[in-house]
Every structure is written in structure tokens, then in C-alpha cells.
XYZ file of N, CA and C in Angstrom:
756
model
N 129.076 11.697 -75.183
C 128.714 13.093 -75.406
C 129.868 14.011 -74.988
N 129.801 15.262 -75.398
C 130.837 16.225 -75.075
C 130.267 17.317 -74.184
N 131.074 17.750 -73.222
C 130.636 18.843 -72.356
C 130.461 20.145 -73.125
N 131.031 20.222 -74.329
C 130.971 21.449 -75.108
C 129.857 21.456 -76.151
N 129.042 20.419 -76.178
C 127.876 20.368 -77.064
C 126.641 20.206 -76.195
N 125.778 21.218 -76.233
C 124.550 21.177 -75.444
C 123.387 20.809 -76.359
N 122.629 19.797 -75.968
C 121.473 19.329 -76.749
C 120.208 19.631 -75.962
N 119.275 20.308 -76.602
C 118.008 20.636 -75.942
C 116.858 20.399 -76.911
N 115.874 19.645 -76.477
C 114.679 19.384 -77.275
C 113.517 20.207 -76.729
N 112.826 20.917 -77.597
C 111.721 21.759 -77.167
C 110.395 21.030 -77.348
N 109.384 21.553 -76.709
C 108.064 20.925 -76.775
C 107.456 21.001 -78.161
N 107.924 21.948 -78.987
C 107.356 22.087 -80.331
C 108.176 21.362 -81.394
N 108.991 20.389 -80.977
C 109.620 19.490 -81.935
C 110.951 19.927 -82.503
N 111.636 20.869 -81.847
C 112.917 21.360 -82.338
C 114.052 20.846 -81.454
N 115.070 20.313 -82.065
C 116.287 19.934 -81.341
C 117.338 21.008 -81.560
N 117.777 21.641 -80.482
C 118.828 22.650 -80.531
C 120.172 21.987 -80.235
N 121.116 22.126 -81.168
C 122.485 21.670 -80.967
C 123.338 22.922 -80.831
N 123.755 23.200 -79.610
C 124.523 24.421 -79.356
C 125.990 24.075 -79.097
N 126.871 24.657 -79.894
C 128.313 24.505 -79.689
C 128.712 25.510 -78.615
N 129.302 25.010 -77.518
C 129.516 25.849 -76.343
C 130.940 25.673 -75.809
N 131.876 26.248 -76.520
C 133.283 26.239 -76.104
C 133.859 27.635 -76.358
N 133.335 28.630 -75.680
C 133.679 30.023 -76.003
C 135.156 30.351 -75.838
N 135.835 29.681 -74.903
C 137.247 30.001 -74.677
C 138.129 29.613 -75.852
N 137.622 28.727 -76.733
C 138.338 28.326 -77.953
C 137.574 28.733 -79.206
N 136.678 29.710 -79.062
C 135.870 30.191 -80.190
C 135.130 29.055 -80.889
N 134.702 28.084 -80.084
C 133.927 26.934 -80.568
C 134.691 26.072 -81.572
N 136.016 25.995 -81.426
C 136.791 25.039 -82.214
C 136.358 23.631 -81.832
N 136.250 22.761 -82.823
C 135.633 21.448 -82.639
C 136.659 20.348 -82.430
N 136.442 19.548 -81.400
C 137.265 18.369 -81.125
C 136.540 17.119 -81.622
N 137.246 16.002 -81.601
C 136.628 14.737 -81.999
C 135.414 14.401 -81.156
N 135.497 14.642 -79.865
C 134.366 14.348 -78.984
C 133.161 15.218 -79.322
N 133.413 16.453 -79.700
C 132.319 17.348 -80.069
C 131.667 16.896 -81.373
N 132.480 16.480 -82.335
C 131.924 15.933 -83.580
C 131.059 14.711 -83.297
N 131.554 13.818 -82.436
C 130.799 12.609 -82.111
C 129.458 12.961 -81.481
N 129.461 13.953 -80.598
C 128.224 14.351 -79.936
C 127.216 14.913 -80.938
N 127.686 15.728 -81.870
C 126.771 16.286 -82.874
C 126.278 15.222 -83.836
N 127.169 14.304 -84.222
C 126.743 13.213 -85.106
C 125.638 12.399 -84.438
N 125.842 12.048 -83.177
C 124.824 11.283 -82.462
C 123.515 12.034 -82.341
N 123.596 13.344 -82.105
C 122.379 14.151 -81.969
C 121.588 14.198 -83.267
N 122.290 14.245 -84.412
C 121.595 14.240 -85.704
C 120.962 12.882 -85.989
N 121.707 11.813 -85.734
C 121.172 10.472 -85.973
C 119.941 10.223 -85.108
N 119.994 10.652 -83.861
C 118.852 10.483 -82.959
C 117.659 11.304 -83.420
N 117.918 12.487 -83.952
C 116.821 13.328 -84.453
C 116.094 12.635 -85.599
N 116.843 12.013 -86.502
C 116.215 11.294 -87.610
C 115.357 10.137 -87.122
N 115.760 9.528 -86.013
C 115.052 8.356 -85.502
C 113.895 8.706 -84.576
N 113.780 9.961 -84.185
C 112.787 10.360 -83.187
C 111.559 10.981 -83.849
N 110.403 10.416 -83.608
C 109.166 10.965 -84.158
C 108.870 12.365 -83.622
N 109.364 12.662 -82.428
C 109.041 13.938 -81.789
C 109.895 15.092 -82.295
N 110.943 14.807 -83.072
C 111.844 15.860 -83.547
C 111.560 16.134 -85.017
N 111.172 17.372 -85.318
C 110.856 17.735 -86.693
C 111.821 18.716 -87.323
N 112.789 19.217 -86.553
C 113.781 20.154 -87.085
C 114.950 20.225 -86.118
N 116.113 20.563 -86.666
C 117.327 20.731 -85.872
C 117.854 22.140 -86.101
N 118.247 22.807 -85.030
C 118.861 24.129 -85.120
C 120.282 24.041 -84.574
N 121.252 24.503 -85.368
C 122.640 24.628 -84.927
C 122.880 26.070 -84.484
N 123.525 26.253 -83.338
C 123.878 27.586 -82.867
C 125.214 27.513 -82.141
N 125.828 28.674 -81.985
C 127.079 28.751 -81.243
C 126.915 29.620 -80.014
N 127.947 30.384 -79.705
C 127.909 31.327 -78.598
C 128.051 32.733 -79.190
N 127.756 33.777 -78.425
C 127.905 35.133 -78.967
C 129.313 35.368 -79.520
N 129.367 35.736 -80.794
C 130.642 36.033 -81.435
C 131.349 34.861 -82.060
N 130.833 33.661 -81.880
C 131.509 32.494 -82.457
C 130.499 31.388 -82.751
N 130.263 31.146 -84.024
C 129.514 29.955 -84.430
C 130.456 28.761 -84.326
N 131.560 28.792 -85.077
C 132.642 27.813 -84.892
C 133.883 28.289 -85.623
N 135.027 28.154 -84.945
C 136.321 28.477 -85.550
C 136.875 27.320 -86.364
N 136.073 26.282 -86.560
C 136.530 25.130 -87.333
C 137.130 24.061 -86.444
N 138.030 23.278 -87.010
C 138.666 22.212 -86.238
C 139.588 22.768 -85.167
N 139.601 22.112 -84.020
C 140.664 22.341 -83.045
C 141.897 21.630 -83.603
N 142.830 22.399 -84.150
C 143.938 21.785 -84.881
C 144.817 20.919 -83.993
N 144.999 21.294 -82.736
C 145.816 20.467 -81.841
C 145.170 19.094 -81.672
N 143.865 19.070 -81.465
C 143.141 17.805 -81.335
C 143.147 17.040 -82.652
N 142.997 17.771 -83.752
C 142.952 17.150 -85.076
C 144.290 16.497 -85.411
N 145.389 17.218 -85.148
C 146.723 16.687 -85.433
C 147.017 15.484 -84.544
N 146.556 15.531 -83.291
C 146.787 14.418 -82.365
C 146.147 13.129 -82.868
N 145.040 13.256 -83.601
C 144.368 12.069 -84.125
C 144.729 11.714 -85.544
N 145.697 12.426 -86.107
C 146.012 12.268 -87.530
C 146.744 10.965 -87.841
N 147.201 10.245 -86.811
C 147.876 8.977 -87.072
C 146.890 7.895 -87.514
N 145.612 8.086 -87.215
C 144.580 7.139 -87.633
C 144.078 7.507 -89.022
N 143.553 6.522 -89.760
C 143.020 6.836 -91.095
C 141.927 7.903 -91.012
N 141.938 8.846 -91.963
C 140.953 9.919 -91.941
C 139.537 9.375 -92.092
N 139.388 8.237 -92.777
C 138.046 7.668 -92.952
C 137.405 7.294 -91.612
N 138.230 7.161 -90.562
C 137.718 6.841 -89.233
C 137.583 8.087 -88.353
N 137.982 9.240 -88.847
C 138.010 10.458 -88.038
C 136.599 10.897 -87.656
N 136.405 11.343 -86.421
C 135.085 11.854 -86.021
C 134.575 12.972 -86.919
N 135.481 13.816 -87.422
C 135.047 14.910 -88.299
C 134.361 14.371 -89.551
N 134.955 13.344 -90.166
C 134.366 12.793 -91.391
C 133.075 12.048 -91.078
N 133.017 11.356 -89.950
C 131.789 10.657 -89.582
C 130.649 11.654 -89.368
N 130.962 12.796 -88.774
C 129.942 13.828 -88.607
C 129.499 14.386 -89.952
N 130.460 14.666 -90.824
C 130.132 15.219 -92.138
C 129.233 14.259 -92.916
N 129.539 12.983 -92.859
C 128.688 12.000 -93.550
C 127.267 12.020 -92.995
N 127.146 12.074 -91.677
C 125.821 12.127 -91.069
C 125.097 13.412 -91.445
N 125.827 14.515 -91.453
C 125.259 15.804 -91.831
C 124.661 15.729 -93.234
N 125.383 15.114 -94.158
C 124.933 15.030 -95.546
C 123.721 14.118 -95.703
N 123.582 13.146 -94.814
C 122.514 12.145 -94.944
C 121.302 12.413 -94.058
N 121.390 13.389 -93.193
C 120.294 13.663 -92.267
C 119.033 14.060 -93.033
N 117.919 13.450 -92.669
C 116.646 13.714 -93.340
C 115.856 14.830 -92.660
N 116.127 15.042 -91.382
C 115.426 16.084 -90.632
C 115.883 17.463 -91.099
N 114.965 18.390 -91.353
C 115.379 19.738 -91.755
C 116.325 20.362 -90.733
N 117.331 21.073 -91.236
C 118.340 21.685 -90.377
C 118.411 23.182 -90.633
N 118.631 23.934 -89.569
C 118.697 25.389 -89.614
C 119.969 25.822 -88.881
N 120.653 26.827 -89.410
C 121.831 27.376 -88.741
C 121.558 28.810 -88.307
N 121.960 29.140 -87.083
C 121.892 30.495 -86.558
C 123.332 30.939 -86.320
N 123.870 31.760 -87.222
C 125.305 32.073 -87.237
C 125.561 33.481 -86.714
N 126.283 33.546 -85.602
C 126.734 34.820 -85.060
C 128.250 34.759 -84.928
N 128.957 35.751 -85.464
C 130.400 35.787 -85.338
C 131.098 34.886 -86.338
N 132.269 34.381 -85.938
C 133.108 33.660 -86.884
C 132.538 32.282 -87.225
N 132.663 31.944 -88.499
C 132.255 30.634 -89.010
C 133.356 30.208 -89.983
N 134.325 29.458 -89.490
C 135.521 29.113 -90.252
C 135.511 27.627 -90.588
N 135.944 27.274 -91.794
C 136.037 25.867 -92.174
C 134.690 25.185 -92.089
N 134.603 24.140 -91.255
C 133.339 23.423 -91.083
C 132.252 24.359 -90.556
N 132.647 25.456 -89.899
C 131.657 26.439 -89.467
C 130.910 27.061 -90.628
N 131.562 27.113 -91.793
C 130.899 27.572 -93.017
C 130.294 26.413 -93.792
N 131.066 25.335 -94.006
C 130.570 24.250 -94.861
C 129.372 23.536 -94.254
N 129.267 23.525 -92.936
C 128.077 22.961 -92.278
C 126.819 23.659 -92.774
N 126.890 24.980 -92.940
C 125.690 25.727 -93.324
C 125.210 25.386 -94.733
N 126.117 24.870 -95.574
C 125.716 24.491 -96.935
C 124.744 23.313 -96.924
N 124.718 22.563 -95.834
C 123.804 21.424 -95.712
C 122.506 21.798 -95.007
N 122.437 23.016 -94.487
C 121.239 23.448 -93.775
C 120.189 23.959 -94.755
N 118.938 23.774 -94.389
C 117.828 24.172 -95.250
C 117.507 25.656 -95.111
N 117.784 26.215 -93.955
C 117.607 27.630 -93.698
C 118.813 28.118 -92.905
N 119.306 29.303 -93.249
C 120.473 29.866 -92.558
C 120.170 31.324 -92.227
N 120.343 31.677 -90.956
C 120.157 33.045 -90.505
C 121.463 33.520 -89.876
N 121.796 34.781 -90.068
C 123.074 35.307 -89.598
C 122.883 36.665 -88.940
N 123.755 36.950 -87.993
C 123.816 38.286 -87.407
C 124.736 39.152 -88.259
N 124.695 40.469 -88.099
C 125.614 41.334 -88.859
C 127.081 41.035 -88.572
N 127.374 40.383 -87.432
C 128.755 40.076 -87.067
C 129.261 38.777 -87.685
N 128.420 38.061 -88.418
C 128.843 36.779 -89.006
C 129.971 36.996 -90.010
N 130.987 36.153 -89.924
C 132.128 36.197 -90.833
C 132.453 34.767 -91.254
N 132.368 34.514 -92.545
C 132.536 33.167 -93.085
C 133.890 33.052 -93.789
N 134.530 31.880 -93.663
C 135.811 31.679 -94.350
C 136.128 30.190 -94.394
N 136.738 29.748 -95.508
C 137.102 28.340 -95.696
C 138.581 28.251 -96.084
N 139.487 28.278 -95.107
C 140.930 28.376 -95.385
C 141.613 27.017 -95.576
N 140.977 26.109 -96.287
C 141.543 24.758 -96.429
C 142.878 24.780 -97.174
N 142.928 25.482 -98.287
C 144.158 25.504 -99.089
C 145.296 26.140 -98.303
N 145.010 27.159 -97.524
C 146.044 27.794 -96.712
C 146.683 26.805 -95.738
N 145.919 25.788 -95.331
C 146.427 24.770 -94.417
C 146.998 23.566 -95.161
N 147.134 23.685 -96.481
C 147.674 22.586 -97.262
C 146.685 21.464 -97.510
N 145.395 21.774 -97.349
C 144.350 20.761 -97.463
C 143.446 21.047 -98.660
N 142.352 20.318 -98.750
C 141.338 20.535 -99.782
C 139.991 20.741 -99.082
N 139.000 21.252 -99.781
C 137.688 21.442 -99.167
C 137.074 20.132 -98.687
N 136.106 20.258 -97.763
C 135.412 19.083 -97.231
C 133.906 19.345 -97.186
N 133.188 18.336 -96.704
C 131.730 18.409 -96.554
C 131.013 18.661 -97.872
N 131.599 18.186 -98.977
C 131.025 18.353 -100.321
C 130.948 19.812 -100.740
N 131.749 20.683 -100.099
C 131.691 22.106 -100.446
C 132.184 22.374 -101.863
N 133.101 21.545 -102.368
C 133.567 21.737 -103.750
C 132.463 21.424 -104.753
N 131.451 20.685 -104.345
C 130.300 20.362 -105.192
C 129.162 21.362 -104.956
N 128.861 21.639 -103.685
C 127.701 22.460 -103.353
C 127.919 23.936 -103.636
N 129.097 24.456 -103.303
C 129.303 25.891 -103.391
C 129.217 26.424 -104.826
N 129.873 25.791 -105.828
C 129.728 26.308 -107.198
C 128.281 26.329 -107.683
N 127.474 25.401 -107.198
C 126.073 25.352 -107.607
C 125.249 26.444 -106.926
N 125.760 26.975 -105.846
C 125.073 28.058 -105.158
C 125.499 29.422 -105.675
N 126.801 29.629 -105.836
C 127.309 30.983 -106.087
C 128.000 31.135 -107.433
N 128.127 30.052 -108.194
C 128.828 30.104 -109.471
C 130.278 29.673 -109.329
N 130.851 29.227 -110.436
C 132.190 28.646 -110.420
C 133.257 29.660 -110.011
N 133.207 30.877 -110.569
C 134.264 31.848 -110.293
C 134.252 32.294 -108.835
N 133.074 32.560 -108.304
C 132.994 32.988 -106.900
C 133.392 31.855 -105.974
N 132.970 30.646 -106.273
C 133.349 29.498 -105.448
C 134.864 29.289 -105.480
N 135.468 29.493 -106.642
C 136.919 29.371 -106.760
C 137.619 30.397 -105.875
N 137.118 31.617 -105.883
C 137.677 32.666 -105.037
C 137.589 32.284 -103.561
N 136.453 31.733 -103.165
C 136.244 31.373 -101.763
C 137.083 30.173 -101.336
N 137.193 29.179 -102.217
C 137.857 27.936 -101.841
C 139.348 27.937 -102.155
N 139.729 28.475 -103.303
C 141.144 28.435 -103.682
C 141.927 29.577 -103.029
N 141.321 30.749 -102.966
C 141.989 31.904 -102.359
C 141.595 32.120 -100.897
N 140.745 31.252 -100.380
C 140.277 31.365 -98.983
C 139.663 32.732 -98.707
N 138.966 33.278 -99.695
C 138.369 34.605 -99.565
C 137.196 34.569 -98.590
N 137.285 35.351 -97.531
C 136.191 35.405 -96.575
C 135.066 36.304 -97.053
N 133.932 36.230 -96.387
C 132.790 37.073 -96.738
C 131.936 37.301 -95.501
N 131.278 38.445 -95.469
C 130.487 38.800 -94.292
C 129.013 38.448 -94.499
N 128.201 38.811 -93.526
C 126.792 38.438 -93.561
C 126.061 39.056 -94.751
N 126.344 40.314 -95.047
C 125.650 40.968 -96.159
C 126.006 40.323 -97.494
N 127.286 39.977 -97.674
C 127.666 39.308 -98.913
C 127.033 37.927 -98.993
N 127.000 37.231 -97.865
C 126.356 35.919 -97.835
C 124.889 36.023 -98.223
N 124.224 37.079 -97.752
C 122.820 37.290 -98.116
C 122.686 37.540 -99.608
N 123.557 38.396 -100.151
C 123.503 38.694 -101.574
C 123.780 37.498 -102.455
N 124.603 36.575 -101.959
C 124.949 35.376 -102.719
C 123.923 34.250 -102.540
N 122.965 34.457 -101.673
C 121.970 33.417 -101.431
C 122.445 32.338 -100.490
N 123.445 32.637 -99.665
C 123.963 31.650 -98.710
C 123.316 31.775 -97.335
N 122.630 32.879 -97.080
C 121.814 33.004 -95.877
C 120.452 33.551 -96.277
N 119.444 33.239 -95.468
C 118.083 33.690 -95.752
C 117.830 35.115 -95.297
N 118.444 35.478 -94.154
C 118.145 36.785 -93.573
C 119.265 37.164 -92.611
N 119.560 38.450 -92.545
C 120.497 38.990 -91.558
C 119.671 39.754 -90.537
N 119.895 39.477 -89.258
C 119.098 40.103 -88.206
C 119.937 40.322 -86.958
N 119.493 41.166 -86.044
C 120.263 41.411 -84.824
C 120.551 40.120 -84.064
N 121.736 40.051 -83.470
C 122.157 38.839 -82.771
C 121.162 38.432 -81.688
N 120.543 39.417 -81.043
C 119.606 39.117 -79.976
C 118.334 38.420 -80.424
N 118.030 38.504 -81.712
C 116.824 37.873 -82.249
C 117.123 36.571 -82.992
N 118.389 36.292 -83.206
C 118.804 35.243 -84.129
C 118.307 33.861 -83.726
N 118.637 33.435 -82.539
C 118.279 32.081 -82.122
C 116.773 31.920 -81.987
N 116.118 32.920 -81.427
C 114.659 32.856 -81.291
C 113.995 32.686 -82.656
N 114.477 33.428 -83.651
C 113.900 33.325 -84.990
C 114.173 31.955 -85.607
N 115.404 31.470 -85.465
C 115.745 30.156 -86.019
C 114.893 29.063 -85.387
N 114.692 29.141 -84.090
C 113.876 28.130 -83.424
C 112.403 28.239 -83.819
N 111.926 29.464 -84.027
C 110.540 29.632 -84.471
C 110.338 29.033 -85.857
N 111.315 29.218 -86.755
C 111.221 28.610 -88.076
C 111.305 27.094 -87.975
N 112.137 26.614 -87.065
C 112.206 25.173 -86.841
C 110.877 24.619 -86.364
N 110.216 25.347 -85.477
C 108.905 24.911 -84.981
C 107.878 24.886 -86.111
N 107.950 25.857 -87.022
C 107.050 25.850 -88.173
C 107.256 24.598 -89.018
N 108.526 24.270 -89.271
C 108.829 23.062 -90.050
C 108.359 21.814 -89.319
N 108.595 21.771 -88.028
C 108.219 20.591 -87.241
C 106.705 20.391 -87.207
N 105.944 21.476 -87.387
C 104.493 21.379 -87.360
C 103.863 20.972 -88.680
N 104.662 20.862 -89.720
C 104.156 20.481 -91.044
C 104.161 18.951 -91.204
N 103.381 18.418 -92.162
C 103.370 16.968 -92.384
C 104.776 16.444 -92.671
N 105.227 15.516 -91.847
C 106.624 15.074 -91.877
C 107.031 14.476 -93.224
N 106.195 13.601 -93.765
C 106.537 12.967 -95.036
C 106.645 13.969 -96.172
N 105.726 14.936 -96.198
C 105.747 15.957 -97.251
C 106.986 16.846 -97.132
N 107.367 17.164 -95.904
C 108.565 17.977 -95.686
C 109.801 17.251 -96.200
N 109.943 15.994 -95.827
C 111.136 15.249 -96.224
C 111.178 15.017 -97.732
N 110.032 14.741 -98.343
C 109.998 14.524 -99.792
C 110.325 15.815 -100.548
N 109.762 16.922 -100.079
C 110.037 18.212 -100.723
C 111.503 18.588 -100.549
N 112.019 18.373 -99.371
C 113.431 18.663 -99.096
C 114.339 17.871 -100.034
N 114.032 16.593 -100.238
C 114.837 15.756 -101.127
C 114.791 16.276 -102.563
N 113.612 16.732 -102.997
C 113.498 17.275 -104.347
C 114.305 18.558 -104.504
N 114.245 19.411 -103.520
C 114.994 20.672 -103.574
C 116.492 20.414 -103.616
N 116.945 19.488 -102.806
C 118.381 19.248 -102.677
C 118.964 18.554 -103.897
N 118.168 17.830 -104.636
C 118.631 17.252 -105.889
C 119.379 15.946 -105.719
N 120.435 15.765 -106.492
C 121.122 14.484 -106.632
C 121.943 14.159 -105.385
N 121.343 13.413 -104.477
C 122.014 13.039 -103.234
C 123.245 12.182 -103.503
N 123.141 11.264 -104.439
C 124.265 10.368 -104.737
C 125.467 11.149 -105.255
N 125.229 12.136 -106.119
C 126.331 12.935 -106.648
C 126.991 13.749 -105.547
N 126.185 14.298 -104.648
C 126.742 15.069 -103.535
C 127.591 14.186 -102.632
N 127.088 13.001 -102.304
C 127.850 12.098 -101.441
C 129.106 11.591 -102.137
N 129.038 11.389 -103.454
C 130.236 10.978 -104.198
C 131.303 12.062 -104.118
N 130.889 13.325 -104.222
C 131.839 14.434 -104.098
C 132.427 14.486 -102.699
N 131.605 14.259 -101.703
C 132.068 14.238 -100.314
C 133.152 13.174 -100.130
N 132.913 11.988 -100.682
C 133.889 10.906 -100.520
C 135.160 11.161 -101.325
N 135.031 11.770 -102.498
C 136.223 12.127 -103.276
C 137.058 13.161 -102.525
N 136.396 14.124 -101.902
C 137.109 15.092 -101.075
C 137.828 14.396 -99.925
N 137.174 13.412 -99.313
C 137.774 12.714 -98.174
C 139.060 11.998 -98.569
N 139.057 11.389 -99.753
C 140.271 10.713 -100.242
C 141.386 11.734 -100.444
N 141.063 12.844 -101.103
C 142.064 13.878 -101.351
C 142.522 14.525 -100.045
N 141.590 14.684 -99.111
C 141.911 15.296 -97.824
C 142.929 14.440 -97.076
N 142.712 13.130 -97.087
C 143.653 12.239 -96.390
C 145.032 12.283 -97.043
N 145.059 12.336 -98.356
C 146.348 12.439 -99.054
C 147.073 13.722 -98.670
N 146.327 14.821 -98.617
C 146.938 16.100 -98.282
C 147.402 16.149 -96.830
N 146.673 15.476 -95.936
C 147.072 15.444 -94.532
C 148.480 14.900 -94.352
N 148.857 13.952 -95.210
C 150.168 13.307 -95.097
C 151.267 14.116 -95.798
N 150.880 15.124 -96.565
C 151.841 15.869 -97.371
C 152.639 16.852 -96.507
N 153.889 17.109 -96.872
C 154.719 18.058 -96.112
C 154.098 19.451 -96.016
N 153.356 19.885 -97.041
C 152.735 21.209 -97.012
C 151.796 21.356 -95.817
N 150.942 20.359 -95.631
C 149.991 20.419 -94.524
C 150.709 20.329 -93.189
N 151.689 19.464 -93.099
C 152.429 19.328 -91.843
C 153.098 20.650 -91.473
N 153.676 21.324 -92.456
C 154.318 22.609 -92.201
C 153.295 23.670 -91.805
N 152.140 23.649 -92.468
C 151.096 24.629 -92.154
C 150.574 24.423 -90.737
N 150.358 23.190 -90.342
C 149.899 22.898 -88.979
C 150.930 23.363 -87.961
N 152.194 23.073 -88.242
C 153.261 23.464 -87.312
C 153.313 24.973 -87.145
N 153.145 25.702 -88.258
C 153.148 27.167 -88.175
C 151.975 27.665 -87.347
N 150.813 27.081 -87.591
C 149.622 27.525 -86.872
C 149.750 27.230 -85.383
N 150.156 26.020 -85.051
C 150.242 25.637 -83.646
C 151.348 26.407 -82.941
N 152.367 26.814 -83.694
C 153.418 27.619 -83.112
C 152.946 29.020 -82.775
N 151.934 29.512 -83.551
C 151.389 30.856 -83.303
C 150.311 30.837 -82.239
N 149.666 29.650 -82.085
C 148.526 29.578 -81.192
C 148.951 29.813 -79.748
N 148.086 30.480 -78.998
C 148.344 30.695 -77.579
C 148.194 29.389 -76.814
N 148.935 29.189 -75.743
C 148.790 27.977 -74.943
C 147.366 27.831 -74.417
N 146.907 26.584 -74.356
C 145.544 26.359 -73.862
C 145.431 26.686 -72.383
């Protein structure tokens, strides 16, 4: 487990996965990915857990990958990377998932929400997927899921041009269910999770599968992205982009 991932199970069947690394704006390390992957797998296996809620800290849902940690592990095949193992688990999780997004949601901070069944955001939520800027390609099946949510042209703008969007735009595009004050966000997400957890489990999972559609096609897109992502990781463009970013980053 990671000291920066807090797991809490409530009496009404909700598992809260809170990303808690405020000094790094909730940038994710390999250990944090492993902790979240394990928490999702355990939720699927636990009869007492009927919903999962993802949350961050005030002002930061997640800044995406901790690039220093990510680059340090780049000598290993990407197929073994904790980030990809988490993404695979995220895509396959049967338990309903809810995101409570306050503040920045960059990279996986945005693509994670595409796998959630309900998404709530504060007015301060800011979403962005800067993969191309880093010399990479999209991940978490976002190249498959996003065009189906917002249309091809808008998805192209978001993924190819790394165009960010705020909570109101996300609401208008159907990427969040509701925008509400930050002080009410987590309480509301957990209440919705409790509602889901109180419903017949088999009916919830069957309905969820029908809504989500072609699971095999989504996972195929995820794996195709992973192959392209690994190729791009080795490319000079990505290496130069990482070097520029790490050169600008403040010392830990």
C-alpha cells in the first residue's frame, strides 16, 4: 500500500479511495497506482462493497503521473508498469465507480473519470490531457471513449491539442453529472455511492454492463494505446519533453 492513498470503507457499502499527496498536487507514483489497483480488485471481491468513490484533496484531484517516478521506471517494459496495471483494473472493475473532482485533473486525473459511472465536480475543477505535449499518446482507452462521449472533433481538440476544459464545459459535454460547491462534493458522491450499494447487486452490474457497451472493443483500444505509448516512451520527442519538464520542476 502507499502512504498517499487512503482507503476507507463505510457501513453503507462504499469504499472511498482518496488520493492524498497535496504537496505534489496528487501526482501519482507507482506505489500509489498499485494501492489503487489493489483497492479496486478487493472491492470487486468483497460482498460488503457496492460502490467505489475516488476523491483527492482540496484543489487537486490528480496532477497525473509523477514524471520523475515515471521516468525512473521507464527502463522496464511499459506492459509491467504500475500505471498500466491500474488502468487495466480500472477498465475491468465491475463495482460501480464515482469520481468527486475538485481542482486540477490532469492526464489520468481526467481519463480515470471516463471509466466512472457518475462524476461530480466543484466549480474549481480543471480537466486536461496533455499526452501529445509530452510526446506520448492517450491512455486508459480515452481515444476510444472520449469521441463516443463528446464527438470526434471535440475529442480531437482535447487529445491532439491538449485543450483543457472547466467544470461547466464538462457538464455541458456530458462528462460530469453535476457541478456543486466543493464543501458538498464528497458527501454527495458518497451518498450516491450508498444508493448504488443499496440496490440489488446483480441488477446493478448487469445494467452497468449494458450501458457501457462493448467491453472487448474498449479493452482492445486500451491495449492498442499501451503498445503505442511504449513506442512513444522510447522516442526522442518524449525524452526531450520529459527533460524539459523535469528541468522546470521545482526540487522535491
